[in-house]
Amino acid sequence: MSNLLYLNTENTHSLSKGILKPKIDRDKIKTGIAHIGLSNFHRAHQAYYIHELIEKHDELNFGICGIDLLESDRKIYNILKDQDGLYTLVIKNADGTQEYKIIASIIEYFYGPENPLAAIERLARPDIKIISLTIAEDGYHLNETTGEFNLTHPKVKEDTISKFNPKTVFGYLTQAFMLRKHRGLPGCTILSCDNIKANGATIKKSFYTYVEKTEPSLLPWLKKNTSFPNSMVDRITTVTTTKDIELLKETYNIHDQWPVVCEPFSKWIIEDDFIAGRPDWDKVGIEFVQDIEPYENTKLRILNAGHSILGILGTLNGYKYVHEVANDEHFIFFLESFIKTEVNPNFQNIDQHNLKAYTKEVIERFKNTHINDSLSRICKESSSKIPIFVFPTLKDQITNHQSIEYGTFVIAAWCKYYDGIDDFGHSFDIQDSLSNQLIRTAALSHQNPQLFLEKNAIFKDLVTHDLFRERFKYYLSKLRSTPIKECLVLMNKKML
């Protein structure tokens, strides 16, 4: 590897023919989008779509300014700065072939903790028409019990003390829009790209609540000068490994410090509500709709719920990757039964044939053996995911007096997950902001199963339903006395 090339603008012309080089004159691109949270998912999804639009349709007015706000983001900031914002997108197909594409749509980058005033100033400039976000569920600071914005969160309290060195995305946005207002500048669109139900409406409500508390004089202006479209995003994107980095070196003599690995499938559906204009994203396959809810519900309750279910059940069986669980007939039959029996009946306005086809497509994506999507990633922060992905199905089934067997089994398995030991006696790491509480209540449930439900506010009114409580106790007892796979065999035969 004597001819190893470090990925940057200067070296792109010397890259191997096996790499799709950017056919873009980056000097002509103007910044139009500020994106907060340069996650792997953003780089595989939103930044990818902008790159395609620039390269294929000469859209030069919506380049991306990346902004990271967390102390833990320093590494990606430094890497993107070193690489001129360039990175390799590695698309792994189910047949084992791979595509390598250099993405060039991120043309500026700021790191909030290093210079918060510079990041605020950049967000305030009028060329920014859209501020998009991938900040994950915990970045919204929602109260686990009420689902409302948590004004008592320590970071929110810290913002009120130091307004110009904020710790939350809402602090940065507030000060940026204060500058826009005082300078007589227009507002812009705030576009959430996170897996949160009604993500646009959620961030709108949270942001307005924050502003009302911290800068109430801004609120009337904000209501007239911002829009918050809901969106649905979809592309399985994994954690980058050392092996991914080394493979690029060995195969193509490229040293990319942080490539991004994803599946070939990608979808983005957005409500068409952009107050300051938007790119012609429909040219690269993005769909614009008036109401996102039907698309969102289908994805959250089938794909996202399916991911979490395979993650929890598979971890209990000692599996490490999604494709291992997805290629085990017992686990997939359980998931298909859950979707068919308890999820799909609640989609009365969606053709059941289309739902069946969508489910099949999702499972085929899970089975891709080349993605190597870890169950630890899927299970991370499950206390934020399960209430969004699984609880709504349980509640609908209870309301309609229909089966809750599969959903309740999942919740019982989730409780056992917090024991931290799989069926072969091996321990596994639990990464969750509520892990201390959930591990403690899971321990208490050995003596009284109901304590896991009663001592965790996330269950809300689910805990009041006698049938749910009864079936939870039954399944938890079975799971603690019988290996998960044996339980699934019996469940699938309707013998458990």
Short mmCIF file of C-alpha atoms in Angstrom, two decimals:
data_model
loop_
_atom_site.label_atom_id
_atom_site.label_comp_id
_atom_site.label_asym_id
_atom_site.label_seq_id
_atom_site.Cartn_x
_atom_site.Cartn_y
_atom_site.Cartn_z
CA MET A 1 0.00 0.00 0.00
CA SER A 2 2.86 2.36 -0.84
CA ASN A 3 0.57 4.42 -3.08
CA LEU A 4 -2.06 4.91 -0.39
CA LEU A 5 -4.17 7.99 -1.08
CA TYR A 6 -5.71 9.99 1.73
CA LEU A 7 -9.23 11.00 0.78
CA ASN A 8 -9.45 14.72 0.05
CA THR A 9 -10.31 17.00 -2.86
CA GLU A 10 -6.80 17.00 -4.30
CA ASN A 11 -6.58 13.21 -4.44
CA THR A 12 -10.00 12.45 -5.95
CA HIS A 13 -8.58 12.64 -9.49
CA SER A 14 -6.12 9.85 -8.70
CA LEU A 15 -8.64 7.40 -7.27
CA SER A 16 -9.08 3.89 -8.66
CA LYS A 17 -11.51 3.29 -11.53
CA GLY A 18 -13.57 1.06 -9.23
CA ILE A 19 -14.66 4.09 -7.24
CA LEU A 20 -17.43 6.40 -8.44
CA LYS A 21 -15.72 9.78 -8.28
CA PRO A 22 -17.81 12.93 -7.83
CA LYS A 23 -18.56 14.65 -11.13
CA ILE A 24 -19.08 17.94 -9.35
CA ASP A 25 -17.36 21.32 -9.42
CA ARG A 26 -17.64 22.02 -5.72
CA ASP A 27 -16.52 25.63 -6.12
CA LYS A 28 -19.85 26.36 -7.84
CA ILE A 29 -22.00 24.90 -5.07
CA LYS A 30 -23.79 27.34 -2.77
CA THR A 31 -24.84 26.36 0.72
CA GLY A 32 -28.61 26.16 1.22
CA ILE A 33 -29.01 23.50 3.93
CA ALA A 34 -27.55 23.37 7.42
CA HIS A 35 -27.67 19.86 8.78
CA ILE A 36 -27.29 19.24 12.52
CA GLY A 37 -25.92 15.80 13.38
CA LEU A 38 -23.53 14.33 10.80
CA SER A 39 -24.40 10.75 11.66
CA ASN A 40 -23.72 7.75 9.45
CA PHE A 41 -27.41 7.79 8.59
CA HIS A 42 -27.36 11.40 7.43
CA ARG A 43 -24.34 10.69 5.25
CA ALA A 44 -26.01 7.58 3.75
CA HIS A 45 -29.35 9.27 3.23
CA GLN A 46 -29.88 13.05 3.10
CA ALA A 47 -26.34 13.93 1.99
CA TYR A 48 -26.52 11.14 -0.60
CA TYR A 49 -29.72 12.56 -2.11
CA ILE A 50 -28.25 16.07 -2.32
CA HIS A 51 -25.12 14.66 -3.98
CA GLU A 52 -27.28 12.87 -6.57
CA LEU A 53 -29.25 16.05 -7.24
CA ILE A 54 -26.10 18.12 -7.71
CA GLU A 55 -24.36 15.54 -9.88
CA LYS A 56 -27.27 14.47 -12.07
CA HIS A 57 -29.38 17.63 -12.24
CA ASP A 58 -26.91 20.47 -11.64
CA GLU A 59 -28.72 21.69 -8.51
CA LEU A 60 -26.09 24.07 -7.09
CA ASN A 61 -28.05 26.06 -4.51
CA PHE A 62 -28.49 23.49 -1.77
CA GLY A 63 -25.07 22.32 -0.68
CA ILE A 64 -24.85 21.17 2.93
CA CYS A 65 -23.23 22.90 5.86
CA GLY A 66 -22.73 20.22 8.51
CA ILE A 67 -22.96 21.20 12.18
CA ASP A 68 -22.22 18.91 15.12
CA LEU A 69 -23.17 19.90 18.65
CA LEU A 70 -22.05 17.08 20.93
CA GLU A 71 -18.68 16.60 22.61
CA SER A 72 -18.70 13.07 21.18
CA ASP A 73 -18.89 14.49 17.64
CA ARG A 74 -15.36 15.91 17.66
CA LYS A 75 -13.94 12.89 15.85
CA ILE A 76 -16.28 13.07 12.85
CA TYR A 77 -15.81 16.85 12.68
CA ASN A 78 -12.02 16.52 12.56
CA ILE A 79 -12.22 13.77 9.94
CA LEU A 80 -14.54 15.70 7.65
CA LYS A 81 -12.32 18.75 8.01
CA ASP A 82 -9.27 16.66 7.06
CA GLN A 83 -11.13 15.11 4.09
CA ASP A 84 -12.71 18.35 2.80
CA GLY A 85 -16.13 16.97 3.67
CA LEU A 86 -15.65 13.94 1.39
CA TYR A 87 -16.35 10.35 2.39
CA THR A 88 -16.96 6.98 0.76
CA LEU A 89 -20.46 5.52 0.68
CA VAL A 90 -20.21 1.73 0.58
CA ILE A 91 -23.43 0.13 -0.66
CA LYS A 92 -23.55 -3.60 0.09
CA ASN A 93 -25.94 -5.57 -2.09
CA ALA A 94 -27.60 -8.83 -1.06
CA ASP A 95 -25.70 -10.75 -3.78
CA GLY A 96 -22.36 -9.78 -2.23
CA THR A 97 -21.42 -7.07 -4.73
CA GLN A 98 -20.47 -3.66 -3.43
CA GLU A 99 -20.61 -0.14 -4.84
CA TYR A 100 -18.20 2.58 -3.75
CA LYS A 101 -19.19 6.19 -4.26
CA ILE A 102 -17.47 9.36 -3.06
CA ILE A 103 -20.08 11.79 -1.69
CA ALA A 104 -19.29 15.48 -2.10
CA SER A 105 -22.39 17.37 -0.95
CA ILE A 106 -21.06 18.50 2.46
CA ILE A 107 -19.11 21.66 1.68
CA GLU A 108 -18.90 23.36 5.08
CA TYR A 109 -18.72 22.05 8.65
CA PHE A 110 -18.85 23.59 12.11
CA TYR A 111 -18.33 22.14 15.57
CA GLY A 112 -20.56 23.81 18.15
CA PRO A 113 -18.64 22.96 21.36
CA GLU A 114 -15.48 24.49 19.89
CA ASN A 115 -17.10 27.73 18.72
CA PRO A 116 -20.83 27.97 19.53
CA LEU A 117 -21.13 31.57 18.33
CA ALA A 118 -19.78 30.64 14.90
CA ALA A 119 -22.33 27.82 14.58
CA ILE A 120 -25.16 30.14 15.68
CA GLU A 121 -24.04 32.80 13.23
CA ARG A 122 -23.95 30.27 10.36
CA LEU A 123 -27.47 29.08 11.14
CA ALA A 124 -28.64 32.71 11.14
CA ARG A 125 -27.40 33.56 7.65
CA PRO A 126 -30.16 34.03 5.02
CA ASP A 127 -28.66 31.56 2.52
CA ILE A 128 -29.74 28.74 4.84
CA LYS A 129 -33.23 27.83 3.59
CA ILE A 130 -33.51 24.50 5.43
CA ILE A 131 -32.16 23.38 8.80
CA SER A 132 -32.38 19.59 8.87
CA LEU A 133 -31.61 17.33 11.82
CA THR A 134 -30.63 13.80 12.75
CA ILE A 135 -30.17 14.09 16.51
CA ALA A 136 -31.73 10.74 17.57
CA GLU A 137 -34.60 10.34 20.01
CA ASP A 138 -32.73 11.55 23.09
CA GLY A 139 -31.81 14.83 21.38
CA TYR A 140 -35.46 15.93 21.59
CA HIS A 141 -35.45 15.85 25.43
CA LEU A 142 -38.98 14.48 25.72
CA ASN A 143 -40.39 13.52 29.10
CA GLU A 144 -40.56 9.73 29.27
CA THR A 145 -43.97 9.82 30.97
CA THR A 146 -45.86 12.59 29.19
CA GLY A 147 -44.05 12.71 25.87
CA GLU A 148 -43.89 16.50 26.24
CA PHE A 149 -40.73 18.58 26.04
CA ASN A 150 -38.80 18.26 29.29
CA LEU A 151 -38.11 21.78 30.56
CA THR A 152 -36.42 20.34 33.65
CA HIS A 153 -33.78 18.41 31.68
CA PRO A 154 -30.30 19.35 32.98
CA LYS A 155 -29.10 20.48 29.54
CA VAL A 156 -32.18 22.66 29.07
CA LYS A 157 -31.58 24.24 32.47
CA GLU A 158 -27.94 24.83 31.53
CA ASP A 159 -29.05 26.66 28.38
CA THR A 160 -31.00 29.19 30.45
CA ILE A 161 -27.82 30.04 32.35
CA SER A 162 -25.52 30.29 29.32
CA LYS A 163 -27.58 31.24 26.27
CA PHE A 164 -24.62 31.71 23.96
CA ASN A 165 -22.96 28.44 24.86
CA PRO A 166 -25.98 26.16 24.49
CA LYS A 167 -26.04 22.42 25.17
CA THR A 168 -29.21 21.62 23.22
CA VAL A 169 -30.18 21.96 19.58
CA PHE A 170 -33.04 24.19 20.73
CA GLY A 171 -30.58 26.62 22.29
CA TYR A 172 -28.68 26.95 19.02
CA LEU A 173 -31.86 27.35 16.98
CA THR A 174 -33.27 29.96 19.35
CA GLN A 175 -30.22 32.20 19.22
CA ALA A 176 -29.95 31.80 15.44
CA PHE A 177 -33.55 32.85 14.91
CA MET A 178 -33.14 35.72 17.38
CA LEU A 179 -30.39 37.04 15.10
CA ARG A 180 -32.57 36.58 12.01
CA LYS A 181 -35.40 38.49 13.65
CA HIS A 182 -33.21 41.39 14.83
CA ARG A 183 -31.56 41.68 11.41
CA GLY A 184 -34.85 41.66 9.52
CA LEU A 185 -34.02 38.39 7.78
CA PRO A 186 -36.49 35.67 6.76
CA GLY A 187 -36.94 32.40 8.62
CA CYS A 188 -36.55 28.93 7.15
CA THR A 189 -37.78 25.33 7.28
CA ILE A 190 -36.79 22.99 10.11
CA LEU A 191 -36.79 19.43 8.79
CA SER A 192 -36.50 16.55 11.25
CA CYS A 193 -35.08 13.34 9.74
CA ASP A 194 -35.35 11.20 12.89
CA ASN A 195 -37.43 8.08 13.54
CA ILE A 196 -39.93 9.86 15.75
CA LYS A 197 -43.66 9.76 15.09
CA ALA A 198 -44.80 13.07 13.58
CA ASN A 199 -41.20 14.24 13.78
CA GLY A 200 -41.92 17.69 12.34
CA ALA A 201 -44.86 18.33 14.65
CA THR A 202 -42.83 17.00 17.58
CA ILE A 203 -39.85 19.28 17.08
CA LYS A 204 -42.18 22.22 16.39
CA LYS A 205 -44.01 21.74 19.68
CA SER A 206 -40.78 21.20 21.62
CA PHE A 207 -39.07 24.19 20.04
CA TYR A 208 -42.01 26.50 20.70
CA THR A 209 -42.17 25.30 24.31
CA TYR A 210 -38.44 25.98 24.73
CA VAL A 211 -38.71 29.45 23.17
CA GLU A 212 -41.75 30.35 25.25
CA LYS A 213 -39.69 29.57 28.36
CA THR A 214 -36.39 31.19 27.31
CA GLU A 215 -37.12 33.92 24.72
CA PRO A 216 -40.89 34.51 24.69
CA SER A 217 -40.60 37.67 22.57
CA LEU A 218 -39.35 35.54 19.67
CA LEU A 219 -42.36 33.22 19.54
CA PRO A 220 -44.79 35.36 17.44
CA TRP A 221 -42.08 35.94 14.81
CA LEU A 222 -41.16 32.27 14.84
CA LYS A 223 -44.73 31.17 14.18
CA LYS A 224 -44.87 33.35 11.06
CA ASN A 225 -41.42 32.57 9.71
CA THR A 226 -40.82 28.84 10.12
CA SER A 227 -42.31 25.58 8.88
CA PHE A 228 -41.89 22.04 10.19
CA PRO A 229 -42.80 19.35 7.64
CA ASN A 230 -43.08 15.77 8.86
CA SER A 231 -40.90 13.26 7.07
CA MET A 232 -40.26 9.52 6.84
CA VAL A 233 -36.72 8.30 6.25
CA ASP A 234 -35.57 4.76 5.51
CA ARG A 235 -32.17 3.21 4.82
CA ILE A 236 -30.43 0.60 6.93
CA THR A 237 -27.05 2.08 7.83
CA THR A 238 -24.59 0.25 10.04
CA VAL A 239 -21.74 1.19 12.34
CA THR A 240 -18.49 1.62 10.41
CA THR A 241 -15.89 -0.99 11.41
CA THR A 242 -12.11 -1.15 11.16
CA LYS A 243 -12.62 -3.91 8.60
CA ASP A 244 -14.55 -1.50 6.35
CA ILE A 245 -11.71 1.02 6.53
CA GLU A 246 -9.02 -1.58 5.89
CA LEU A 247 -10.92 -3.08 2.94
CA LEU A 248 -10.88 0.30 1.20
CA LYS A 249 -7.14 0.52 1.76
CA GLU A 250 -6.45 -2.99 0.51
CA THR A 251 -8.78 -2.91 -2.51
CA TYR A 252 -8.55 0.68 -3.71
CA ASN A 253 -5.54 2.21 -1.88
CA ILE A 254 -7.81 4.80 -0.27
CA HIS A 255 -7.46 5.92 3.31
CA ASP A 256 -10.95 7.11 4.25
CA GLN A 257 -11.02 7.58 8.02
CA TRP A 258 -14.79 7.12 8.27
CA PRO A 259 -16.60 5.57 5.29
CA VAL A 260 -20.31 4.83 5.60
CA VAL A 261 -21.83 1.39 4.97
CA CYS A 262 -25.48 0.96 3.97
CA GLU A 263 -27.95 -1.20 2.06
CA PRO A 264 -29.03 -0.40 -1.53
CA PHE A 265 -32.63 0.40 -0.54
CA SER A 266 -33.43 4.02 0.26
CA LYS A 267 -36.65 5.99 0.67
CA TRP A 268 -37.55 9.51 1.79
CA ILE A 269 -41.11 10.85 1.97
CA ILE A 270 -41.76 14.45 3.06
CA GLU A 271 -44.78 16.67 3.58
CA ASP A 272 -44.44 19.50 1.07
CA ASP A 273 -44.34 22.43 3.49
CA PHE A 274 -41.18 24.48 2.88
CA ILE A 275 -41.50 28.15 3.78
CA ALA A 276 -38.27 29.28 2.09
CA GLY A 277 -38.11 26.96 -0.91
CA ARG A 278 -36.60 23.52 -1.34
CA PRO A 279 -34.49 21.46 -3.76
CA ASP A 280 -36.20 19.57 -6.58
CA TRP A 281 -35.74 16.36 -4.63
CA ASP A 282 -38.46 14.60 -6.59
CA LYS A 283 -35.95 14.39 -9.47
CA VAL A 284 -33.95 11.84 -7.44
CA GLY A 285 -36.88 9.79 -6.18
CA ILE A 286 -38.01 11.63 -3.04
CA GLU A 287 -41.78 11.66 -2.64
CA PHE A 288 -43.75 14.70 -1.51
CA VAL A 289 -47.14 14.17 0.12
CA GLN A 290 -49.74 16.17 2.00
CA ASP A 291 -50.01 13.74 4.92
CA ILE A 292 -47.13 11.57 6.08
CA GLU A 293 -49.03 9.58 8.73
CA PRO A 294 -50.01 6.45 6.71
CA TYR A 295 -46.45 6.00 5.42
CA GLU A 296 -44.95 6.73 8.81
CA ASN A 297 -47.17 4.33 10.73
CA THR A 298 -46.45 1.50 8.30
CA LYS A 299 -42.71 1.98 8.60
CA LEU A 300 -42.61 2.47 12.38
CA ARG A 301 -44.84 -0.51 13.15
CA ILE A 302 -43.37 -2.95 10.63
CA LEU A 303 -39.75 -2.08 9.82
CA ASN A 304 -38.70 -0.29 13.01
CA ALA A 305 -40.71 -2.57 15.28
CA GLY A 306 -39.39 -5.57 13.35
CA HIS A 307 -35.83 -4.41 13.82
CA SER A 308 -36.28 -3.95 17.56
CA ILE A 309 -38.07 -7.28 17.98
CA LEU A 310 -35.33 -9.20 16.16
CA GLY A 311 -32.75 -7.24 18.14
CA ILE A 312 -34.17 -8.16 21.54
CA LEU A 313 -35.16 -11.76 20.79
CA GLY A 314 -31.96 -12.42 18.86
CA THR A 315 -29.76 -11.05 21.64
CA LEU A 316 -31.40 -13.42 24.13
CA ASN A 317 -30.48 -16.28 21.80
CA GLY A 318 -26.84 -15.19 21.60
CA TYR A 319 -26.99 -13.79 18.07
CA LYS A 320 -24.86 -10.75 17.26
CA TYR A 321 -26.17 -9.56 13.88
CA VAL A 322 -29.56 -8.83 12.33
CA HIS A 323 -29.01 -11.16 9.38
CA GLU A 324 -28.38 -14.11 11.75
CA VAL A 325 -31.79 -13.66 13.38
CA ALA A 326 -33.53 -12.85 10.09
CA ASN A 327 -32.28 -16.09 8.55
CA ASP A 328 -33.54 -18.18 11.48
CA GLU A 329 -36.98 -19.46 10.49
CA HIS A 330 -38.30 -19.53 14.07
CA PHE A 331 -37.63 -15.84 14.66
CA ILE A 332 -38.90 -14.73 11.26
CA PHE A 333 -42.08 -16.81 11.55
CA PHE A 334 -42.74 -15.12 14.91
CA LEU A 335 -42.18 -11.67 13.40
CA GLU A 336 -44.40 -12.42 10.40
CA SER A 337 -47.13 -13.69 12.74
CA PHE A 338 -46.90 -10.56 14.88
CA ILE A 339 -47.25 -8.33 11.81
CA LYS A 340 -50.05 -10.37 10.23
CA THR A 341 -52.06 -10.92 13.42
CA GLU A 342 -51.56 -7.73 15.43
CA VAL A 343 -50.09 -4.98 13.23
CA ASN A 344 -51.85 -5.16 9.88
CA PRO A 345 -55.45 -5.30 11.18
CA ASN A 346 -54.99 -1.71 12.39
CA PHE A 347 -54.19 -0.46 8.88
CA GLN A 348 -57.75 -0.47 7.63
CA ASN A 349 -57.15 2.15 4.92
CA ILE A 350 -54.14 0.38 3.41
CA ASP A 351 -54.47 -2.49 0.96
CA GLN A 352 -53.54 -5.73 2.74
CA HIS A 353 -51.80 -7.02 -0.39
CA ASN A 354 -49.50 -3.98 -0.31
CA LEU A 355 -48.82 -4.54 3.39
CA LYS A 356 -47.91 -8.15 2.71
CA ALA A 357 -45.54 -7.11 -0.08
CA TYR A 358 -43.97 -4.43 2.14
CA THR A 359 -43.43 -6.94 4.96
CA LYS A 360 -41.76 -9.35 2.56
CA GLU A 361 -39.50 -6.59 1.26
CA VAL A 362 -38.52 -5.54 4.80
CA ILE A 363 -37.62 -9.09 5.82
CA GLU A 364 -35.53 -9.58 2.69
CA ARG A 365 -33.63 -6.43 3.62
CA PHE A 366 -33.04 -7.79 7.13
CA LYS A 367 -31.63 -11.00 5.61
CA ASN A 368 -28.83 -9.23 3.74
CA THR A 369 -25.80 -11.13 5.09
CA HIS A 370 -23.33 -8.51 3.87
CA ILE A 371 -24.63 -5.58 5.92
CA ASN A 372 -23.47 -7.01 9.29
CA ASP A 373 -25.85 -4.76 11.21
CA SER A 374 -25.19 -5.42 14.89
CA LEU A 375 -27.97 -6.22 17.33
CA SER A 376 -26.25 -3.97 19.87
CA ARG A 377 -26.90 -1.01 17.55
CA ILE A 378 -30.51 -2.03 17.08
CA CYS A 379 -31.07 -2.44 20.84
CA LYS A 380 -29.33 0.80 21.80
CA GLU A 381 -31.73 3.18 23.58
CA SER A 382 -34.55 0.66 23.30
CA SER A 383 -36.43 2.51 26.05
CA SER A 384 -36.98 5.28 23.48
CA LYS A 385 -37.76 2.87 20.62
CA ILE A 386 -40.13 0.23 22.04
CA PRO A 387 -42.73 2.80 23.21
CA ILE A 388 -42.77 4.30 19.70
CA PHE A 389 -42.55 1.12 17.64
CA VAL A 390 -44.47 -1.53 19.64
CA PHE A 391 -46.73 0.14 22.21
CA PRO A 392 -49.11 1.73 19.63
CA THR A 393 -49.92 -1.71 18.18
CA LEU A 394 -50.57 -3.12 21.66
CA LYS A 395 -52.84 -0.20 22.55
CA ASP A 396 -54.83 -0.48 19.31
CA GLN A 397 -55.29 -4.21 19.80
CA ILE A 398 -56.46 -3.69 23.38
CA THR A 399 -58.91 -0.99 22.29
CA ASN A 400 -60.29 -3.28 19.57
CA HIS A 401 -60.41 -6.32 21.89
CA GLN A 402 -58.05 -8.21 19.59
CA SER A 403 -55.02 -10.45 20.16
CA ILE A 404 -52.07 -9.03 22.11
CA GLU A 405 -50.16 -12.32 22.49
CA TYR A 406 -47.20 -11.53 20.23
CA GLY A 407 -46.81 -7.94 21.37
CA THR A 408 -46.97 -8.91 25.04
CA PHE A 409 -44.43 -11.69 24.48
CA VAL A 410 -42.08 -9.04 23.05
CA ILE A 411 -42.46 -6.86 26.15
CA ALA A 412 -41.78 -9.85 28.41
CA ALA A 413 -38.66 -10.63 26.36
CA TRP A 414 -37.67 -6.98 26.66
CA CYS A 415 -37.86 -7.27 30.45
CA LYS A 416 -35.68 -10.39 30.35
CA TYR A 417 -33.25 -8.51 28.09
CA TYR A 418 -32.45 -6.23 31.04
CA ASP A 419 -31.20 -9.24 32.98
CA GLY A 420 -28.18 -8.78 30.71
CA ILE A 421 -27.53 -12.51 30.13
CA ASP A 422 -28.44 -14.61 27.09
CA ASP A 423 -29.69 -18.21 27.13
CA PHE A 424 -26.13 -19.52 26.97
CA GLY A 425 -25.01 -17.65 30.08
CA HIS A 426 -23.10 -14.95 28.21
CA SER A 427 -23.47 -11.34 29.33
CA PHE A 428 -24.05 -8.49 26.89
CA ASP A 429 -23.77 -4.71 27.14
CA ILE A 430 -26.91 -2.62 27.54
CA GLN A 431 -26.72 0.92 26.19
CA ASP A 432 -29.73 2.89 27.34
CA SER A 433 -30.25 6.20 29.10
CA LEU A 434 -32.71 4.43 31.42
CA SER A 435 -30.58 1.31 31.85
CA ASN A 436 -30.07 1.71 35.62
CA GLN A 437 -33.80 1.97 36.23
CA LEU A 438 -34.78 -0.81 33.82
CA ILE A 439 -32.09 -3.21 35.06
CA ARG A 440 -33.23 -2.60 38.64
CA THR A 441 -36.91 -3.17 37.85
CA ALA A 442 -36.06 -6.27 35.77
CA ALA A 443 -34.28 -7.61 38.87
CA LEU A 444 -37.32 -6.83 40.99
CA SER A 445 -39.53 -8.65 38.49
CA HIS A 446 -37.95 -11.98 39.49
CA GLN A 447 -39.98 -11.71 42.69
CA ASN A 448 -42.92 -9.72 41.34
CA PRO A 449 -43.22 -9.46 37.52
CA GLN A 450 -45.64 -6.54 37.76
CA LEU A 451 -42.96 -4.27 39.22
CA PHE A 452 -41.28 -3.97 35.83
CA LEU A 453 -44.53 -2.49 34.50
CA GLU A 454 -45.51 -0.46 37.55
CA LYS A 455 -42.12 1.09 38.28
CA ASN A 456 -41.44 2.31 34.72
CA ALA A 457 -43.42 5.37 33.69
CA ILE A 458 -42.98 4.57 29.99
CA PHE A 459 -45.81 2.02 30.21
CA LYS A 460 -48.34 4.71 31.11
CA ASP A 461 -51.91 3.33 30.85
CA LEU A 462 -50.79 -0.04 29.45
CA VAL A 463 -50.17 -1.10 33.02
CA THR A 464 -53.88 -0.69 33.85
CA HIS A 465 -55.02 -3.41 31.45
CA ASP A 466 -55.55 -6.68 33.29
CA LEU A 467 -55.13 -8.95 30.26
CA PHE A 468 -51.83 -7.32 29.32
CA ARG A 469 -50.56 -7.66 32.89
CA GLU A 470 -51.67 -11.28 33.09
CA ARG A 471 -50.10 -12.31 29.77
CA PHE A 472 -46.91 -10.38 30.54
CA LYS A 473 -46.51 -12.31 33.81
CA TYR A 474 -47.18 -15.62 32.03
CA TYR A 475 -44.71 -15.03 29.20
CA LEU A 476 -42.00 -13.64 31.48
CA SER A 477 -42.21 -16.79 33.60
CA LYS A 478 -41.90 -18.97 30.49
CA LEU A 479 -38.96 -16.96 29.13
CA ARG A 480 -37.08 -17.24 32.41
CA SER A 481 -37.56 -21.00 32.57
CA THR A 482 -37.29 -21.89 28.86
CA PRO A 483 -34.78 -20.75 26.19
CA ILE A 484 -36.11 -18.12 23.82
CA LYS A 485 -35.93 -20.35 20.75
CA GLU A 486 -37.95 -23.10 22.43
CA CYS A 487 -40.52 -20.50 23.44
CA LEU A 488 -40.75 -19.31 19.84
CA VAL A 489 -41.21 -22.85 18.54
CA LEU A 490 -44.11 -23.28 20.95
CA MET A 491 -45.50 -19.83 20.16
CA ASN A 492 -45.36 -20.52 16.44
CA LYS A 493 -47.24 -23.79 17.00
CA LYS A 494 -49.68 -21.94 19.31
CA MET A 495 -48.69 -24.27 22.14
CA LEU A 496 -47.25 -21.69 24.56
#
